[in-house]
XYZ file of C-alpha atoms in Angstrom:
667
model
C 99.253 102.044 96.209
C 96.818 101.838 93.409
C 96.306 98.435 93.912
C 96.641 96.180 97.763
C 96.763 92.509 96.520
C 96.410 89.869 99.193
C 97.717 86.123 98.576
C 97.633 82.988 100.555
C 101.315 81.535 100.315
C 102.899 79.269 102.291
C 106.038 81.365 103.546
C 108.139 81.610 106.563
C 106.128 83.800 108.684
C 107.551 85.934 111.987
C 105.015 85.976 114.346
C 104.264 85.773 117.579
C 101.891 84.181 119.216
C 101.072 83.703 123.079
C 99.460 85.201 125.740
C 102.314 86.157 128.143
C 105.627 88.315 126.347
C 107.858 85.535 125.051
C 111.702 85.602 126.279
C 114.402 84.466 124.520
C 118.584 83.943 124.947
C 119.828 85.309 121.471
C 123.126 83.746 122.629
C 121.912 80.149 124.149
C 123.292 76.912 122.557
C 122.684 73.728 123.132
C 126.250 72.695 123.667
C 127.996 70.376 125.999
C 131.740 70.353 127.308
C 132.933 68.191 124.105
C 131.219 71.145 122.150
C 129.613 68.756 120.303
C 125.912 69.748 119.529
C 122.803 68.199 120.479
C 120.053 71.028 120.654
C 118.124 69.283 117.895
C 118.690 65.717 119.257
C 117.035 67.255 122.012
C 114.331 69.107 120.409
C 113.197 65.581 118.674
C 113.045 63.890 122.152
C 111.055 66.373 123.288
C 108.770 66.883 120.417
C 108.667 62.579 120.690
C 107.509 62.685 124.641
C 105.084 65.436 123.400
C 102.874 62.926 120.969
C 103.650 59.670 122.331
C 100.814 59.551 125.257
C 98.436 60.769 122.392
C 99.531 57.942 120.328
C 99.293 55.791 122.724
C 95.687 56.582 123.439
C 94.961 56.359 119.510
C 96.344 52.859 119.287
C 94.162 51.772 123.367
C 91.598 53.154 122.037
C 90.582 52.092 117.880
C 91.501 48.308 119.009
C 89.944 48.607 122.074
C 86.502 49.973 119.489
C 87.559 47.188 117.258
C 87.084 44.763 119.692
C 83.322 45.721 121.253
C 82.508 45.612 117.076
C 83.590 42.263 116.510
C 82.429 40.861 120.251
C 85.766 40.188 120.586
C 85.335 36.978 123.800
C 88.372 38.457 126.268
C 87.226 41.799 126.222
C 84.195 41.679 128.800
C 84.186 43.864 131.730
C 86.472 44.412 133.743
C 88.446 44.358 130.982
C 87.335 46.659 128.857
C 87.199 48.890 132.169
C 90.390 48.499 132.454
C 91.881 48.716 128.906
C 90.084 52.246 128.613
C 90.845 53.197 131.805
C 94.814 52.863 130.717
C 94.153 54.724 127.330
C 92.422 57.709 130.084
C 95.431 57.741 131.772
C 97.872 58.855 128.625
C 95.716 61.973 128.487
C 93.077 62.359 131.011
C 95.193 62.470 133.821
C 97.036 65.587 132.724
C 93.694 67.815 132.809
C 92.533 66.182 135.672
C 95.529 67.321 137.741
C 95.085 70.636 136.625
C 91.415 70.550 137.500
C 92.423 70.236 140.562
C 95.267 72.714 140.650
C 92.984 75.139 138.908
C 90.088 74.718 142.089
C 92.842 74.681 144.715
C 92.773 78.389 143.139
C 89.662 78.733 143.440
C 88.857 78.791 139.724
C 86.568 75.842 140.033
C 85.208 76.231 136.625
C 87.873 75.875 133.978
C 87.606 74.344 131.161
C 89.808 71.414 132.795
C 86.448 70.919 135.414
C 84.783 70.934 132.453
C 86.551 68.054 130.508
C 87.269 65.844 134.128
C 83.379 66.060 134.866
C 82.401 64.939 131.726
C 84.498 62.379 131.326
C 84.596 60.547 134.360
C 81.517 60.277 133.934
C 80.992 59.114 130.523
C 82.794 56.176 132.817
C 80.527 55.944 135.246
C 77.553 54.772 132.528
C 79.835 52.602 130.208
C 81.127 55.091 127.768
C 83.960 54.391 128.428
C 85.458 54.877 124.879
C 83.796 57.955 124.627
C 85.121 59.322 127.744
C 88.225 58.647 126.279
C 87.556 59.788 123.163
C 86.094 63.851 124.237
C 89.853 63.124 126.644
C 92.378 62.033 123.201
C 90.814 64.692 120.799
C 91.113 67.665 123.434
C 94.789 66.530 124.101
C 95.101 66.634 119.806
C 93.842 69.866 119.508
C 96.486 70.929 122.436
C 99.041 69.814 120.483
C 97.786 71.568 117.292
C 97.953 74.798 119.317
C 100.557 73.747 120.720
C 102.872 73.482 116.973
C 100.976 77.410 115.955
C 102.776 78.383 119.336
C 105.618 76.692 118.962
C 105.939 77.852 115.055
C 105.259 81.175 116.104
C 107.822 81.390 119.071
C 111.001 80.057 116.310
C 109.748 82.318 113.984
C 109.982 84.783 117.051
C 113.603 83.022 117.781
C 114.746 83.104 114.071
C 114.667 87.074 114.141
C 116.536 87.303 117.773
C 119.515 84.977 116.185
C 120.059 87.386 113.011
C 121.721 89.186 116.521
C 125.060 87.640 116.194
C 127.196 86.420 119.429
C 130.498 88.174 118.543
C 131.763 90.409 116.810
C 135.465 91.287 115.247
C 136.341 94.600 116.796
C 139.894 96.752 115.884
C 142.014 97.307 119.282
C 145.743 98.704 119.127
C 145.377 97.569 115.622
C 144.399 93.911 115.858
C 141.188 92.292 115.211
C 139.478 90.763 118.861
C 136.341 88.466 118.383
C 134.217 89.597 121.334
C 131.058 89.830 122.105
C 128.694 92.308 121.068
C 128.125 93.568 124.639
C 131.445 93.851 125.474
C 132.135 96.994 122.793
C 132.103 100.512 123.454
C 131.085 103.939 121.900
C 133.183 105.058 119.156
C 134.964 101.761 118.856
C 135.811 100.147 115.458
C 134.652 97.241 114.083
C 134.662 94.968 111.270
C 131.732 93.036 109.481
C 132.692 90.477 106.240
C 130.427 89.599 103.745
C 128.021 87.670 104.864
C 128.147 88.298 108.093
C 125.364 90.401 109.623
C 125.934 94.035 111.596
C 125.739 93.493 115.427
C 125.695 96.648 116.337
C 124.439 100.856 115.007
C 127.332 102.573 113.907
C 128.367 104.780 111.254
C 129.986 102.871 107.633
C 133.935 104.112 107.937
C 134.700 102.157 105.060
C 133.517 103.618 101.248
C 130.626 102.343 100.500
C 128.973 99.015 101.352
C 126.210 97.597 100.417
C 123.368 95.833 103.169
C 120.570 93.204 103.275
C 118.204 95.160 105.754
C 115.129 92.652 105.981
C 115.486 92.274 109.106
C 114.316 96.047 109.908
C 112.466 96.593 107.395
C 110.728 93.134 105.972
C 112.120 94.183 102.363
C 115.334 92.283 101.395
C 116.931 93.881 98.730
C 120.071 95.716 98.801
C 120.506 98.976 100.634
C 124.333 100.556 99.323
C 125.329 103.239 102.137
C 128.304 104.914 101.977
C 130.934 106.983 103.914
C 129.369 108.036 107.252
C 125.959 106.689 106.612
C 124.207 104.890 109.628
C 124.221 101.012 109.076
C 122.106 99.258 111.658
C 122.439 95.768 113.545
C 120.592 92.686 112.457
C 121.642 94.247 108.716
C 124.086 91.675 106.312
C 126.937 92.505 104.667
C 126.230 91.763 101.026
C 130.314 92.387 99.529
C 133.260 93.376 100.079
C 134.497 94.057 104.262
C 133.302 96.901 106.005
C 134.533 98.930 108.856
C 132.151 100.785 111.321
C 132.156 103.327 114.247
C 129.234 101.792 117.388
C 127.357 104.936 117.561
C 124.911 102.991 119.870
C 125.611 100.193 123.211
C 124.339 96.896 121.798
C 121.208 97.079 124.287
C 120.150 100.043 122.889
C 120.679 99.119 119.088
C 117.586 100.047 116.716
C 116.881 95.927 116.457
C 117.362 95.385 120.549
C 114.179 98.036 120.385
C 112.395 95.569 117.978
C 112.726 92.390 119.508
C 111.643 94.407 122.268
C 108.430 96.280 120.847
C 106.906 92.686 119.719
C 108.067 90.489 122.184
C 105.857 93.651 124.532
C 102.978 93.558 121.955
C 101.697 89.832 123.021
C 101.243 91.398 126.593
C 98.560 94.318 125.113
C 95.646 92.728 124.726
C 92.715 93.857 123.038
C 89.152 94.449 122.914
C 87.830 91.731 121.517
C 90.702 89.481 123.819
C 89.537 90.813 127.334
C 85.643 90.584 126.128
C 86.395 86.840 125.454
C 88.403 86.299 128.613
C 85.512 87.215 130.305
C 82.612 85.895 128.920
C 83.899 81.999 129.264
C 84.455 83.125 133.301
C 81.284 84.158 133.566
C 79.667 81.379 130.885
C 81.465 78.402 131.956
C 79.467 78.548 135.444
C 76.245 78.985 133.783
C 76.713 75.834 131.403
C 77.642 73.107 134.181
C 74.436 74.730 136.459
C 72.229 74.213 132.967
C 74.071 70.407 132.729
C 72.971 70.042 136.419
C 69.598 70.796 135.624
C 69.393 68.851 132.644
C 70.301 65.752 133.892
C 67.634 66.502 136.991
C 64.812 68.458 136.662
C 63.519 66.248 133.899
C 62.507 63.823 136.968
C 59.642 66.416 137.249
C 58.264 66.471 134.209
C 59.204 63.071 132.270
C 56.809 59.976 133.267
C 59.115 57.610 132.268
C 62.433 59.792 133.694
C 65.605 57.545 133.042
C 68.872 59.613 135.056
C 71.235 57.386 132.808
C 69.786 58.963 129.657
C 69.404 62.504 131.144
C 73.271 62.210 132.785
C 74.801 61.335 129.278
C 72.459 64.386 127.625
C 73.683 66.505 130.551
C 78.026 65.210 129.733
C 77.515 65.614 126.094
C 76.466 69.513 126.975
C 79.061 70.019 129.115
C 81.343 68.475 126.788
C 80.042 70.871 123.620
C 79.798 73.692 126.325
C 83.766 73.827 126.981
C 84.549 77.214 125.277
C 88.215 76.212 123.983
C 88.119 77.503 120.082
C 86.817 80.894 121.814
C 90.625 80.652 124.680
C 92.731 79.143 121.955
C 91.519 80.298 118.560
C 90.595 84.198 119.458
C 94.545 85.492 121.053
C 96.061 83.033 118.469
C 94.113 85.031 115.153
C 95.853 88.253 116.692
C 99.468 87.150 117.195
C 99.462 85.767 114.119
C 98.868 89.513 112.507
C 101.680 90.889 114.714
C 103.668 88.664 113.292
C 102.296 89.615 109.585
C 102.787 92.812 110.386
C 106.374 92.331 111.655
C 107.035 90.802 108.705
C 105.986 93.570 106.508
C 107.979 96.051 108.490
C 105.163 97.361 110.662
C 105.350 96.843 114.270
C 102.031 96.761 116.702
C 102.935 97.369 119.864
C 99.479 95.381 121.230
C 96.950 93.203 119.609
C 94.293 96.323 120.608
C 95.639 98.569 118.285
C 94.889 95.880 114.988
C 91.472 96.904 116.129
C 91.821 100.409 116.472
C 93.691 100.468 113.220
C 90.117 98.592 111.458
C 88.599 101.440 112.908
C 90.175 104.631 111.297
C 88.500 107.028 109.062
C 91.160 109.947 109.014
C 94.784 109.723 108.441
C 96.996 112.933 109.368
C 100.438 112.597 108.114
C 103.287 114.539 108.830
C 105.141 116.072 105.582
C 108.405 115.662 105.837
C 110.083 112.185 106.450
C 107.022 111.050 105.873
C 105.379 111.837 102.809
C 109.242 113.887 101.995
C 112.309 111.893 101.972
C 113.615 114.304 104.296
C 116.752 114.447 102.452
C 117.549 118.050 101.430
C 119.457 119.684 98.984
C 120.902 123.175 98.774
C 119.815 124.733 96.042
C 120.150 128.935 96.336
C 122.035 131.487 98.694
C 120.333 134.426 98.463
C 122.019 137.368 101.269
C 121.162 140.708 102.326
C 124.440 143.048 102.144
C 126.270 139.893 103.452
C 129.223 137.804 102.639
C 127.868 134.374 100.463
C 130.669 132.399 101.845
C 131.040 133.718 105.744
C 126.900 133.224 105.700
C 127.002 129.415 105.006
C 130.201 129.505 107.687
C 128.008 130.227 110.628
C 124.498 128.812 109.465
C 126.346 125.711 108.982
C 128.014 125.934 112.165
C 124.453 126.947 113.786
C 122.845 123.669 111.881
C 125.861 121.503 112.281
C 124.324 120.959 116.176
C 120.593 119.580 115.266
C 119.295 116.367 113.595
C 116.553 118.183 110.816
C 116.957 117.491 108.081
C 116.613 120.975 106.207
C 119.877 121.378 108.532
C 121.596 118.574 107.211
C 121.188 119.508 104.180
C 123.138 122.902 104.730
C 125.898 121.171 106.867
C 125.626 118.756 103.901
C 126.432 121.714 101.320
C 129.014 123.144 102.917
C 130.401 120.414 105.664
C 134.049 121.903 106.289
C 132.516 125.313 106.144
C 132.057 125.653 110.026
C 135.167 123.647 111.740
C 137.224 126.617 112.407
C 134.558 128.223 114.437
C 133.172 128.487 117.708
C 129.575 127.543 118.829
C 127.762 128.387 121.869
C 124.697 128.522 123.419
C 121.896 127.240 120.705
C 119.102 126.860 121.480
C 116.696 125.400 119.541
C 112.815 127.135 119.143
C 110.196 124.227 118.458
C 108.261 125.233 115.034
C 110.432 128.048 114.339
C 114.479 126.964 114.010
C 117.513 127.741 116.112
C 119.454 130.505 118.305
C 123.234 130.501 118.747
C 126.787 132.446 119.264
C 128.894 131.900 116.230
C 132.378 133.524 116.165
C 130.982 135.927 119.162
C 127.481 136.638 117.015
C 123.902 136.261 117.706
C 123.170 134.220 115.032
C 119.640 132.876 114.075
C 118.593 130.450 111.496
C 114.834 128.761 110.698
C 111.197 130.164 109.374
C 110.059 133.964 109.302
C 108.324 133.057 112.330
C 111.514 133.244 114.171
C 112.496 136.383 112.707
C 109.465 137.928 113.636
C 109.571 135.954 116.916
C 112.467 138.100 117.477
C 110.924 141.610 115.861
C 113.564 141.302 112.998
C 112.293 143.083 109.795
C 113.089 140.694 106.504
C 112.363 141.047 102.867
C 108.580 140.398 102.135
C 109.604 138.717 98.730
C 110.246 135.456 101.050
C 106.839 134.659 101.551
C 106.257 134.792 98.025
C 109.085 131.195 97.491
C 106.408 127.771 97.635
C 110.121 125.705 97.982
C 111.783 125.500 101.952
C 113.669 128.211 102.514
C 115.975 128.464 106.219
C 116.302 132.199 107.079
C 118.881 134.549 108.291
C 119.525 136.887 111.122
C 122.996 138.219 112.354
C 123.608 140.450 115.532
C 119.109 141.069 115.025
C 119.916 142.115 111.134
C 118.240 140.228 107.908
C 121.420 138.727 107.248
C 119.937 136.621 104.106
C 118.026 132.868 102.547
C 119.392 129.925 101.327
C 116.300 127.216 100.029
C 116.098 124.136 99.809
C 114.227 121.446 98.105
C 112.989 118.214 99.288
C 111.599 115.512 97.353
C 108.399 113.270 97.712
C 108.603 109.519 98.058
C 107.855 106.942 95.202
C 105.216 105.615 96.973
C 103.073 108.268 98.387
C 101.013 109.023 95.714
C 100.106 105.361 95.654
C 99.552 105.322 99.379
C 97.398 108.717 99.373
C 95.229 106.458 96.369
C 95.411 103.505 98.601
C 93.994 105.092 101.309
C 90.702 106.726 99.817
C 89.705 103.965 97.698
C 89.308 102.510 101.474
C 86.739 105.490 102.347
C 89.648 107.668 104.589
C 90.038 111.227 104.942
C 93.431 112.426 104.669
C 95.077 114.976 105.907
C 98.532 116.581 106.443
C 99.614 119.102 108.892
C 103.576 120.917 108.948
C 105.216 122.975 110.518
C 106.359 124.643 106.717
C 105.306 127.208 105.249
C 101.438 126.910 103.685
C 102.819 127.779 99.641
C 104.915 124.101 100.144
C 102.974 122.065 102.232
C 99.573 123.174 99.633
C 101.859 121.859 96.604
C 102.933 118.740 98.327
C 98.863 118.895 98.857
C 98.045 119.128 94.873
C 100.474 116.853 94.071
C 99.428 113.669 95.823
C 96.365 114.580 96.411
C 95.377 114.904 99.612
C 92.086 116.123 101.282
C 93.338 119.275 103.615
C 96.721 120.146 104.338
C 97.260 122.901 107.026
C 100.760 124.563 107.331
C 102.843 127.244 109.426
C 101.999 124.989 111.951
C 103.949 124.751 115.772
C 104.005 121.530 117.664
C 100.930 122.449 119.932
C 98.955 123.751 116.613
C 99.222 119.846 114.956
C 97.531 118.980 118.650
C 94.673 121.054 117.815
C 93.782 120.246 114.252
C 93.769 116.967 115.892
C 91.728 117.177 118.427
C 88.997 119.478 115.906
C 88.560 115.917 114.326
C 88.250 114.557 116.974
C 85.130 116.374 117.536
C 83.908 116.074 114.343
C 83.673 111.977 115.915
C 86.381 110.724 113.391
C 88.840 108.151 114.467
C 92.323 108.942 113.540
C 95.805 107.510 113.012
C 98.954 110.426 112.622
C 101.722 109.094 111.135
C 105.017 111.385 112.092
C 108.807 111.119 112.522
C 109.939 114.071 114.465
C 110.290 114.545 118.582
C 107.837 117.373 117.671
C 105.288 114.923 116.683
C 105.442 113.369 119.973
C 102.681 114.871 121.818
C 99.812 114.709 119.002
C 101.444 111.048 118.141
C 100.300 110.020 121.875
C 96.916 112.486 121.300
C 96.334 110.319 118.317
C 93.313 107.031 118.314
C 96.687 105.505 116.442
C 99.543 107.061 116.503
C 102.534 105.476 113.786
C 105.534 106.339 113.369
C 108.220 106.300 110.944
C 110.995 104.137 112.181
C 114.036 104.022 110.219
C 114.741 107.467 110.255
C 112.168 108.929 112.885
C 112.914 110.102 116.102
C 113.412 107.513 119.407
C 110.684 110.328 121.169
C 108.169 109.577 118.313
C 109.037 105.918 118.315
C 108.257 105.242 122.035
C 105.235 107.524 122.082
C 103.707 105.848 119.226
C 101.630 102.750 118.942
C 102.414 101.068 115.314
C 106.228 101.651 113.975
C 107.001 101.740 110.317
C 110.857 100.365 109.914
C 110.958 101.082 106.540
C 109.310 104.451 106.562
C 107.400 103.635 103.204
C 103.805 105.814 103.609
C 102.340 102.749 101.794
C 102.721 100.516 104.813
C 99.724 102.795 106.110
C 96.913 101.622 104.033
C 98.851 97.706 104.794
C 98.742 98.186 108.669
C 94.963 99.280 108.064
C 94.141 95.678 105.731
C 96.074 93.393 107.966
C 93.930 95.225 110.968
C 90.492 94.424 108.663
C 92.539 90.820 108.020
C 93.068 89.909 111.325
C 89.314 90.935 113.177
C 87.792 89.753 110.230
C 89.436 85.728 110.715
C 88.799 86.634 114.657
C 85.101 87.069 113.760
C 85.044 83.905 111.521
C 86.415 81.837 114.655
C 84.138 83.352 117.144
C 81.032 83.386 114.898
C 81.157 79.134 113.771
C 82.400 78.348 117.607
C 79.042 79.207 118.728
C 76.971 78.963 115.730
C 78.795 74.904 115.983
C 78.085 74.945 119.671
C 74.617 76.120 119.518
C 73.503 74.081 116.931
C 74.935 70.578 119.349
C 73.958 71.861 122.409
C 69.945 72.145 121.391
C 70.781 68.464 119.818
C 72.211 66.592 122.557
C 69.979 68.172 124.762
C 67.223 66.818 122.595
C 69.475 63.854 123.178
C 69.939 63.436 119.323
C 74.021 64.626 119.988
C 75.989 61.708 121.473
C 79.835 62.676 122.892
C 80.975 61.650 119.473
C 79.433 65.007 117.961
C 80.099 66.939 121.374
C 83.819 66.085 120.757
C 83.628 67.954 117.384
C 81.382 70.565 118.599
C 84.554 70.958 121.486
C 87.638 70.270 119.581
C 86.698 70.193 116.208
C 85.891 73.534 116.113
C 88.740 74.466 117.440
C 90.964 73.090 115.556
C 89.193 74.224 112.729
C 89.560 77.739 114.471
C 92.921 77.222 114.995
C 93.801 76.234 111.395
C 91.762 79.730 110.368
C 93.810 81.469 112.998
C 97.507 80.041 111.963
C 95.769 81.178 107.495
C 96.239 84.762 108.441
C 100.156 84.518 108.812
C 100.782 83.249 105.525
C 98.827 86.237 103.898
C 101.165 87.985 101.427
C 100.577 91.403 100.623
C 102.331 93.008 97.506
C 101.969 96.930 96.559
C 101.918 97.837 93.093
C 102.979 101.248 91.633
C 100.340 102.705 88.835
């Protein structure tokens, strides 16, 4: 990726912006018995009720200030007190009640307590309009926050809605429309053009094109051929497609994606945890400082007027409310999670957004990560063994494996093993397969496998650069199969982009060193190691950690799970990757593009930058106005800006991250 251009663009974003796990019912509908849908009507009524109190309070406040300024004859005490008290009740009473509830729970020094005592105190010193204004703008800030969070929830709910409520399943030669949860593995269902796939399965039809944006973030058509995997969430683009179910509804890839996105909201970053702890310590301190401002001058100021110093203390309280931090920091992180989801990258927690900003080395697997993992048999070489039989027994044994190399051999001779007996198949990690085929003991794997069983072979094999599968039958070397893989289109740009970010690149592979060196040279990778067993990969990563590198490991196979767990950030290629690796990983790349790795790092940095901007803005403005307030220069109006105004600016800044668009250019 030579260039990563970041643009601000108004787009609809999938974002998770709540501080707790968000749960939705994907099949929820707002319908009554007569079948009419009242969802929009209910939503409009709810919105109207939400904004009504603030609207009434605002109208009463503005009209009251006008009456005061024009010195209206009727607007004297107690009319003005009652007028502003009514305005206060609409926006202040909910805050007062919440403060009371928090006190009952033992949480005395909450933001609700600060707002309550500050505004009630303002009424006590006849600053009615200012007391109302503080609560009104606080309420407006809450409405802004709710709007941002609800927008995020709607985006997540839209993602959930890609799971259709019904499936046209073929049973007894007839099409029945059922709920996806009622469909069993092995059944066949139809998907018409424009419809969404409800369950993972294998395409039975000859070919079909799908929009995969719900899973990968890429909207370009993906054409599938017969026997290829089709995932829930894809949208059929052309002809009717028939799909055989391979996974239950609850276990589909899309269901796991949605679960990951929702669970991510429960895992907080270190910055969020710090802000939460800070607020609990900070709030009681400012309350006691406010008390000191109101009382201590009595002993040091000759013309002490209690109401003046109480006013300063109230200003101090309003300014010091940590709303901007408490609201905007988690909102910024969840915006980052949403932005990543839109780009086909799933962060399992906002803490991993922070981790990605500190990465100094990216360690990658080769097959399926930097290469397509789509192998093709190039050549079959035998050693005093019939070629047809060699292909038959090897493809029979490899049919029991899901490794890309094994699949290539099976596809090369798809019918060769159909009439064979296969028994006692054993996968030897980092070596290959062992089993009984047609009563013959067969070994198929790399040269280490033959060495393990003390079987001699032609040493010329070790000079072959491409990937090979060496075969032994009844402890006798029988030949080898040469297989070639392709490098992914964006692999070279990925390495360039990582180097531009000053990140070290390392490739670890179980493939032989000559193949690894060839790929590393083509891509410009800093260090590459081949002939590695899973435990060797763990050792290499540990060596880098001992050198104080912050490591992100990217892999896709089951044998990558241990090293994914060891890395500071484990990244799984989610489209073709194994479930074990996806479960272990901290970050999942849905479309298997390595170019998403630098994008994930950039998203982490953008999120961190916006969060730090919010923290800096909040502290800077608050410190300045705190000093002015304590000195009697700032009024409650300035305090309102320092509190609610800064909170609004921070919220808008946090929401901004959801509008960032990454464009990857391959040069």
